[in-house]
Amino acid sequence: MNDDKREVVVTDIQMPFNSMVFFMVKWAIASIPAISILMIAGLFASTFFAALMR
């Protein structure tokens, strides 16, 4: 095994505008379930801490 470290710097990405828009729309749609899960977790956490403060 050779442990030489090599750094890579990306300076440009060639991507058509339509593909970029499609990717960003998919990214936005995929974030909806993640936000819902985080909101439910926050609801449970706030309920738990509110019950402790009683």
N, CA, C and O atoms as a CHARMM CRD file, in Angstrom:
* protein
*
  216
    1    1 MET  N      0.83900  -1.19100   0.00000 PROA 1      0.00000
    2    1 MET  CA     0.00000   0.00000   0.00000 PROA 1      0.00000
    3    1 MET  C      0.87800   1.24700   0.00000 PROA 1      0.00000
    4    1 MET  O      1.82400   1.36500   0.77900 PROA 1      0.00000
    5    2 ASN  N      0.55000   2.13900  -0.86400 PROA 2      0.00000
    6    2 ASN  CA     1.26100   3.40300  -0.92800 PROA 2      0.00000
    7    2 ASN  C      0.38100   4.47700  -0.28900 PROA 2      0.00000
    8    2 ASN  O     -0.77400   4.64200  -0.68200 PROA 2      0.00000
    9    3 ASP  N      0.91300   5.20700   0.69000 PROA 3      0.00000
   10    3 ASP  CA     0.13100   6.19700   1.42700 PROA 3      0.00000
   11    3 ASP  C      0.35500   7.62000   0.93600 PROA 3      0.00000
   12    3 ASP  O      0.15300   8.56800   1.69500 PROA 3      0.00000
   13    4 ASP  N      0.76600   7.79000  -0.31800 PROA 4      0.00000
   14    4 ASP  CA     0.94300   9.14000  -0.86700 PROA 4      0.00000
   15    4 ASP  C     -0.40300   9.82600  -0.99000 PROA 4      0.00000
   16    4 ASP  O     -1.36300   9.25300  -1.50500 PROA 4      0.00000
   17    5 LYS  N     -0.46300  11.06100  -0.51200 PROA 5      0.00000
   18    5 LYS  CA    -1.70000  11.83700  -0.61900 PROA 5      0.00000
   19    5 LYS  C     -1.62900  12.68800  -1.87600 PROA 5      0.00000
   20    5 LYS  O     -0.61700  13.33200  -2.15100 PROA 5      0.00000
   21    6 ARG  N     -2.70600  12.68100  -2.62600 PROA 6      0.00000
   22    6 ARG  CA    -2.77500  13.47800  -3.83300 PROA 6      0.00000
   23    6 ARG  C     -4.00300  14.37400  -3.75000 PROA 6      0.00000
   24    6 ARG  O     -5.10500  13.91400  -3.45400 PROA 6      0.00000
   25    7 GLU  N     -3.80000  15.63400  -4.01000 PROA 7      0.00000
   26    7 GLU  CA    -4.90600  16.57900  -3.96500 PROA 7      0.00000
   27    7 GLU  C     -5.43600  16.81500  -5.37100 PROA 7      0.00000
   28    7 GLU  O     -4.68200  16.86300  -6.34300 PROA 7      0.00000
   29    8 VAL  N     -6.75800  16.96200  -5.45100 PROA 8      0.00000
   30    8 VAL  CA    -7.41700  17.22800  -6.72500 PROA 8      0.00000
   31    8 VAL  C     -8.24600  18.49000  -6.57200 PROA 8      0.00000
   32    8 VAL  O     -8.97600  18.64000  -5.59300 PROA 8      0.00000
   33    9 VAL  N     -8.14000  19.38900  -7.52400 PROA 9      0.00000
   34    9 VAL  CA    -8.91100  20.61700  -7.52400 PROA 9      0.00000
   35    9 VAL  C     -9.77600  20.62800  -8.77200 PROA 9      0.00000
   36    9 VAL  O     -9.26400  20.57400  -9.89000 PROA 9      0.00000
   37   10 VAL  N    -11.09100  20.69700  -8.58200 PROA 10     0.00000
   38   10 VAL  CA   -12.02000  20.75800  -9.70600 PROA 10     0.00000
   39   10 VAL  C    -12.23900  22.22400 -10.05200 PROA 10     0.00000
   40   10 VAL  O    -12.64300  23.01700  -9.20200 PROA 10     0.00000
   41   11 THR  N    -11.97200  22.57400 -11.29000 PROA 11     0.00000
   42   11 THR  CA   -12.08700  23.97900 -11.68200 PROA 11     0.00000
   43   11 THR  C    -13.31400  24.25700 -12.52800 PROA 11     0.00000
   44   11 THR  O    -13.75900  25.40300 -12.59900 PROA 11     0.00000
   45   12 ASP  N    -13.87200  23.24600 -13.16900 PROA 12     0.00000
   46   12 ASP  CA   -15.02200  23.48400 -14.03400 PROA 12     0.00000
   47   12 ASP  C    -15.80600  22.18800 -14.21400 PROA 12     0.00000
   48   12 ASP  O    -15.23200  21.09900 -14.25700 PROA 12     0.00000
   49   13 ILE  N    -17.11100  22.32200 -14.31600 PROA 13     0.00000
   50   13 ILE  CA   -17.98500  21.18000 -14.57800 PROA 13     0.00000
   51   13 ILE  C    -18.84800  21.54800 -15.77400 PROA 13     0.00000
   52   13 ILE  O    -19.52600  22.57500 -15.76200 PROA 13     0.00000
   53   14 GLN  N    -18.82600  20.72600 -16.78900 PROA 14     0.00000
   54   14 GLN  CA   -19.65500  20.95000 -17.97200 PROA 14     0.00000
   55   14 GLN  C    -20.97600  20.20100 -17.78100 PROA 14     0.00000
   56   14 GLN  O    -21.00600  18.97000 -17.77300 PROA 14     0.00000
   57   15 MET  N    -22.06700  20.95800 -17.62800 PROA 15     0.00000
   58   15 MET  CA   -23.37400  20.35800 -17.41000 PROA 15     0.00000
   59   15 MET  C    -24.41300  21.21300 -18.12100 PROA 15     0.00000
   60   15 MET  O    -24.47000  22.42300 -17.90000 PROA 15     0.00000
   61   16 PRO  N    -25.23600  20.60300 -18.97300 PROA 16     0.00000
   62   16 PRO  CA   -26.26400  21.38500 -19.65800 PROA 16     0.00000
   63   16 PRO  C    -27.25900  22.00100 -18.66900 PROA 16     0.00000
   64   16 PRO  O    -27.53600  21.43600 -17.61100 PROA 16     0.00000
   65   17 PHE  N    -27.78700  23.16600 -19.03800 PROA 17     0.00000
   66   17 PHE  CA   -28.69100  23.89600 -18.14300 PROA 17     0.00000
   67   17 PHE  C    -29.93400  23.07100 -17.80900 PROA 17     0.00000
   68   17 PHE  O    -30.36800  23.05100 -16.65700 PROA 17     0.00000
   69   18 ASN  N    -30.51200  22.39100 -18.80400 PROA 18     0.00000
   70   18 ASN  CA   -31.72200  21.59400 -18.56100 PROA 18     0.00000
   71   18 ASN  C    -31.45200  20.47300 -17.56000 PROA 18     0.00000
   72   18 ASN  O    -32.28600  20.19600 -16.69800 PROA 18     0.00000
   73   19 SER  N    -30.29600  19.83200 -17.67100 PROA 19     0.00000
   74   19 SER  CA   -29.95400  18.76900 -16.72400 PROA 19     0.00000
   75   19 SER  C    -29.78300  19.33000 -15.32300 PROA 19     0.00000
   76   19 SER  O    -30.16900  18.69500 -14.34100 PROA 19     0.00000
   77   20 MET  N    -29.19800  20.53000 -15.23000 PROA 20     0.00000
   78   20 MET  CA   -29.00500  21.15000 -13.92600 PROA 20     0.00000
   79   20 MET  C    -30.35100  21.49800 -13.28300 PROA 20     0.00000
   80   20 MET  O    -30.54300  21.28500 -12.08600 PROA 20     0.00000
   81   21 VAL  N    -31.27100  22.02800 -14.07000 PROA 21     0.00000
   82   21 VAL  CA   -32.60100  22.36900 -13.55100 PROA 21     0.00000
   83   21 VAL  C    -33.32000  21.10700 -13.09100 PROA 21     0.00000
   84   21 VAL  O    -33.92400  21.09600 -12.01800 PROA 21     0.00000
   85   22 PHE  N    -33.26300  20.03900 -13.89600 PROA 22     0.00000
   86   22 PHE  CA   -33.90300  18.77000 -13.53300 PROA 22     0.00000
   87   22 PHE  C    -33.30200  18.22100 -12.24000 PROA 22     0.00000
   88   22 PHE  O    -34.02700  17.72800 -11.37600 PROA 22     0.00000
   89   23 PHE  N    -31.98600  18.30500 -12.10800 PROA 23     0.00000
   90   23 PHE  CA   -31.31700  17.84100 -10.88800 PROA 23     0.00000
   91   23 PHE  C    -31.77000  18.63900  -9.67500 PROA 23     0.00000
   92   23 PHE  O    -32.03000  18.06200  -8.61900 PROA 23     0.00000
   93   24 MET  N    -31.86800  19.96200  -9.81000 PROA 24     0.00000
   94   24 MET  CA   -32.27500  20.79300  -8.68400 PROA 24     0.00000
   95   24 MET  C    -33.73600  20.57200  -8.30300 PROA 24     0.00000
   96   24 MET  O    -34.08000  20.65300  -7.12300 PROA 24     0.00000
   97   25 VAL  N    -34.60000  20.29400  -9.27600 PROA 25     0.00000
   98   25 VAL  CA   -36.00400  19.99000  -8.97400 PROA 25     0.00000
   99   25 VAL  C    -36.09300  18.67400  -8.21300 PROA 25     0.00000
  100   25 VAL  O    -36.83700  18.57100  -7.23700 PROA 25     0.00000
  101   26 LYS  N    -35.33500  17.65700  -8.65500 PROA 26     0.00000
  102   26 LYS  CA   -35.32600  16.37900  -7.93900 PROA 26     0.00000
  103   26 LYS  C    -34.79000  16.55700  -6.52200 PROA 26     0.00000
  104   26 LYS  O    -35.28500  15.92600  -5.58700 PROA 26     0.00000
  105   27 TRP  N    -33.79200  17.40200  -6.35900 PROA 27     0.00000
  106   27 TRP  CA   -33.20600  17.67500  -5.05300 PROA 27     0.00000
  107   27 TRP  C    -34.24300  18.33400  -4.13500 PROA 27     0.00000
  108   27 TRP  O    -34.34500  17.98300  -2.96000 PROA 27     0.00000
  109   28 ALA  N    -34.99700  19.27400  -4.66500 PROA 28     0.00000
  110   28 ALA  CA   -36.02400  19.95700  -3.87200 PROA 28     0.00000
  111   28 ALA  C    -37.14300  18.99500  -3.47300 PROA 28     0.00000
  112   28 ALA  O    -37.62800  19.03600  -2.34300 PROA 28     0.00000
  113   29 ILE  N    -37.54900  18.13600  -4.40100 PROA 29     0.00000
  114   29 ILE  CA   -38.60600  17.16500  -4.09900 PROA 29     0.00000
  115   29 ILE  C    -38.12000  16.15900  -3.06300 PROA 29     0.00000
  116   29 ILE  O    -38.88800  15.74800  -2.19300 PROA 29     0.00000
  117   30 ALA  N    -36.85000  15.75800  -3.14600 PROA 30     0.00000
  118   30 ALA  CA   -36.30000  14.79800  -2.18800 PROA 30     0.00000
  119   30 ALA  C    -36.17300  15.40400  -0.79100 PROA 30     0.00000
  120   30 ALA  O    -36.13800  14.66700   0.19500 PROA 30     0.00000
  121   31 SER  N    -36.10200  16.72400  -0.68700 PROA 31     0.00000
  122   31 SER  CA   -35.95100  17.35000   0.62700 PROA 31     0.00000
  123   31 SER  C    -37.26200  17.38800   1.40800 PROA 31     0.00000
  124   31 SER  O    -37.24100  17.55700   2.62700 PROA 31     0.00000
  125   32 ILE  N    -38.39400  17.23600   0.73700 PROA 32     0.00000
  126   32 ILE  CA   -39.69600  17.30100   1.41700 PROA 32     0.00000
  127   32 ILE  C    -39.83900  16.20300   2.48200 PROA 32     0.00000
  128   32 ILE  O    -40.20400  16.52000   3.61400 PROA 32     0.00000
  129   33 PRO  N    -39.56800  14.92300   2.16800 PROA 33     0.00000
  130   33 PRO  CA   -39.66200  13.91100   3.22900 PROA 33     0.00000
  131   33 PRO  C    -38.64800  14.13000   4.35200 PROA 33     0.00000
  132   33 PRO  O    -38.93600  13.85000   5.51500 PROA 33     0.00000
  133   34 ALA  N    -37.45600  14.63300   4.00000 PROA 34     0.00000
  134   34 ALA  CA   -36.44600  14.88000   5.03700 PROA 34     0.00000
  135   34 ALA  C    -36.92600  15.96000   5.99500 PROA 34     0.00000
  136   34 ALA  O    -36.74700  15.82700   7.20600 PROA 34     0.00000
  137   35 ILE  N    -37.52600  17.01700   5.48600 PROA 35     0.00000
  138   35 ILE  CA   -38.05500  18.07800   6.34400 PROA 35     0.00000
  139   35 ILE  C    -39.17800  17.53800   7.22100 PROA 35     0.00000
  140   35 ILE  O    -39.26500  17.88300   8.39900 PROA 35     0.00000
  141   36 SER  N    -40.03800  16.69400   6.65400 PROA 36     0.00000
  142   36 SER  CA   -41.13500  16.10300   7.44000 PROA 36     0.00000
  143   36 SER  C    -40.58900  15.25600   8.58400 PROA 36     0.00000
  144   36 SER  O    -41.08400  15.33500   9.70800 PROA 36     0.00000
  145   37 ILE  N    -39.58100  14.45400   8.30300 PROA 37     0.00000
  146   37 ILE  CA   -38.98700  13.60500   9.34700 PROA 37     0.00000
  147   37 ILE  C    -38.36300  14.46200  10.44000 PROA 37     0.00000
  148   37 ILE  O    -38.51500  14.16100  11.62400 PROA 37     0.00000
  149   38 LEU  N    -37.65900  15.53200  10.05500 PROA 38     0.00000
  150   38 LEU  CA   -37.06400  16.41800  11.05500 PROA 38     0.00000
  151   38 LEU  C    -38.12100  17.13200  11.88800 PROA 38     0.00000
  152   38 LEU  O    -37.92800  17.33600  13.08600 PROA 38     0.00000
  153   39 MET  N    -39.23400  17.51400  11.27200 PROA 39     0.00000
  154   39 MET  CA   -40.30800  18.16900  12.01300 PROA 39     0.00000
  155   39 MET  C    -40.94100  17.20400  13.01800 PROA 39     0.00000
  156   39 MET  O    -41.23800  17.59900  14.14500 PROA 39     0.00000
  157   40 ILE  N    -41.14700  15.96100  12.62900 PROA 40     0.00000
  158   40 ILE  CA   -41.71700  14.97000  13.54300 PROA 40     0.00000
  159   40 ILE  C    -40.75600  14.70000  14.69600 PROA 40     0.00000
  160   40 ILE  O    -41.18500  14.59200  15.84500 PROA 40     0.00000
  161   41 ALA  N    -39.45700  14.59100  14.40000 PROA 41     0.00000
  162   41 ALA  CA   -38.46400  14.38600  15.46100 PROA 41     0.00000
  163   41 ALA  C    -38.45300  15.57500  16.40500 PROA 41     0.00000
  164   41 ALA  O    -38.35200  15.39800  17.61900 PROA 41     0.00000
  165   42 GLY  N    -38.55400  16.78400  15.86800 PROA 42     0.00000
  166   42 GLY  CA   -38.60700  17.97500  16.71800 PROA 42     0.00000
  167   42 GLY  C    -39.85500  18.01200  17.58000 PROA 42     0.00000
  168   42 GLY  O    -39.80500  18.44000  18.73300 PROA 42     0.00000
  169   43 LEU  N    -40.97000  17.56800  17.02800 PROA 43     0.00000
  170   43 LEU  CA   -42.21600  17.51900  17.80100 PROA 43     0.00000
  171   43 LEU  C    -42.08000  16.56500  18.97900 PROA 43     0.00000
  172   43 LEU  O    -42.46400  16.89000  20.10200 PROA 43     0.00000
  173   44 PHE  N    -41.52200  15.36800  18.70800 PROA 44     0.00000
  174   44 PHE  CA   -41.32400  14.41200  19.79800 PROA 44     0.00000
  175   44 PHE  C    -40.35400  14.94800  20.84400 PROA 44     0.00000
  176   44 PHE  O    -40.57700  14.77000  22.04200 PROA 44     0.00000
  177   45 ALA  N    -39.27700  15.60200  20.40300 PROA 45     0.00000
  178   45 ALA  CA   -38.28800  16.13700  21.34700 PROA 45     0.00000
  179   45 ALA  C    -38.90600  17.24500  22.19500 PROA 45     0.00000
  180   45 ALA  O    -38.69900  17.28100  23.40800 PROA 45     0.00000
  181   46 SER  N    -39.66100  18.15000  21.57100 PROA 46     0.00000
  182   46 SER  CA   -40.25800  19.23200  22.35400 PROA 46     0.00000
  183   46 SER  C    -41.31600  18.71200  23.30700 PROA 46     0.00000
  184   46 SER  O    -41.45200  19.21900  24.42100 PROA 46     0.00000
  185   47 THR  N    -42.06900  17.70000  22.88000 PROA 47     0.00000
  186   47 THR  CA   -43.06000  17.08400  23.77700 PROA 47     0.00000
  187   47 THR  C    -42.38100  16.42300  24.96400 PROA 47     0.00000
  188   47 THR  O    -42.84300  16.53000  26.10000 PROA 47     0.00000
  189   48 PHE  N    -41.27400  15.73600  24.68500 PROA 48     0.00000
  190   48 PHE  CA   -40.52000  15.06100  25.75000 PROA 48     0.00000
  191   48 PHE  C    -39.99900  16.06800  26.76100 PROA 48     0.00000
  192   48 PHE  O    -40.15800  15.87500  27.96700 PROA 48     0.00000
  193   49 PHE  N    -39.37100  17.15300  26.27900 PROA 49     0.00000
  194   49 PHE  CA   -38.81200  18.14800  27.19100 PROA 49     0.00000
  195   49 PHE  C    -39.89700  18.93600  27.91200 PROA 49     0.00000
  196   49 PHE  O    -39.70100  19.35600  29.05300 PROA 49     0.00000
  197   50 ALA  N    -41.03500  19.14100  27.26200 PROA 50     0.00000
  198   50 ALA  CA   -42.14000  19.81300  27.93400 PROA 50     0.00000
  199   50 ALA  C    -42.68700  18.96300  29.06000 PROA 50     0.00000
  200   50 ALA  O    -43.08300  19.48800  30.10100 PROA 50     0.00000
  201   51 ALA  N    -42.71500  17.62600  28.85900 PROA 51     0.00000
  202   51 ALA  CA   -43.18200  16.72200  29.90600 PROA 51     0.00000
  203   51 ALA  C    -42.20500  16.69900  31.07200 PROA 51     0.00000
  204   51 ALA  O    -42.61500  16.52700  32.22000 PROA 51     0.00000
  205   52 LEU  N    -40.91300  16.87000  30.78900 PROA 52     0.00000
  206   52 LEU  CA   -39.92700  16.88700  31.87400 PROA 52     0.00000
  207   52 LEU  C    -40.03000  18.15300  32.71400 PROA 52     0.00000
  208   52 LEU  O    -39.70700  18.13100  33.90100 PROA 52     0.00000
  209   53 MET  N    -40.47000  19.24400  32.12100 PROA 53     0.00000
  210   53 MET  CA   -40.53700  20.52000  32.82300 PROA 53     0.00000
  211   53 MET  C    -41.77500  20.65200  33.70500 PROA 53     0.00000
  212   53 MET  O    -41.86200  21.59500  34.49200 PROA 53     0.00000
  213   54 ARG  N    -42.71300  19.75400  33.59900 PROA 54     0.00000
  214   54 ARG  CA   -43.93500  19.81500  34.40800 PROA 54     0.00000
  215   54 ARG  C    -43.69100  19.63000  35.84600 PROA 54     0.00000
  216   54 ARG  O    -44.63000  19.65800  36.64000 PROA 54     0.00000
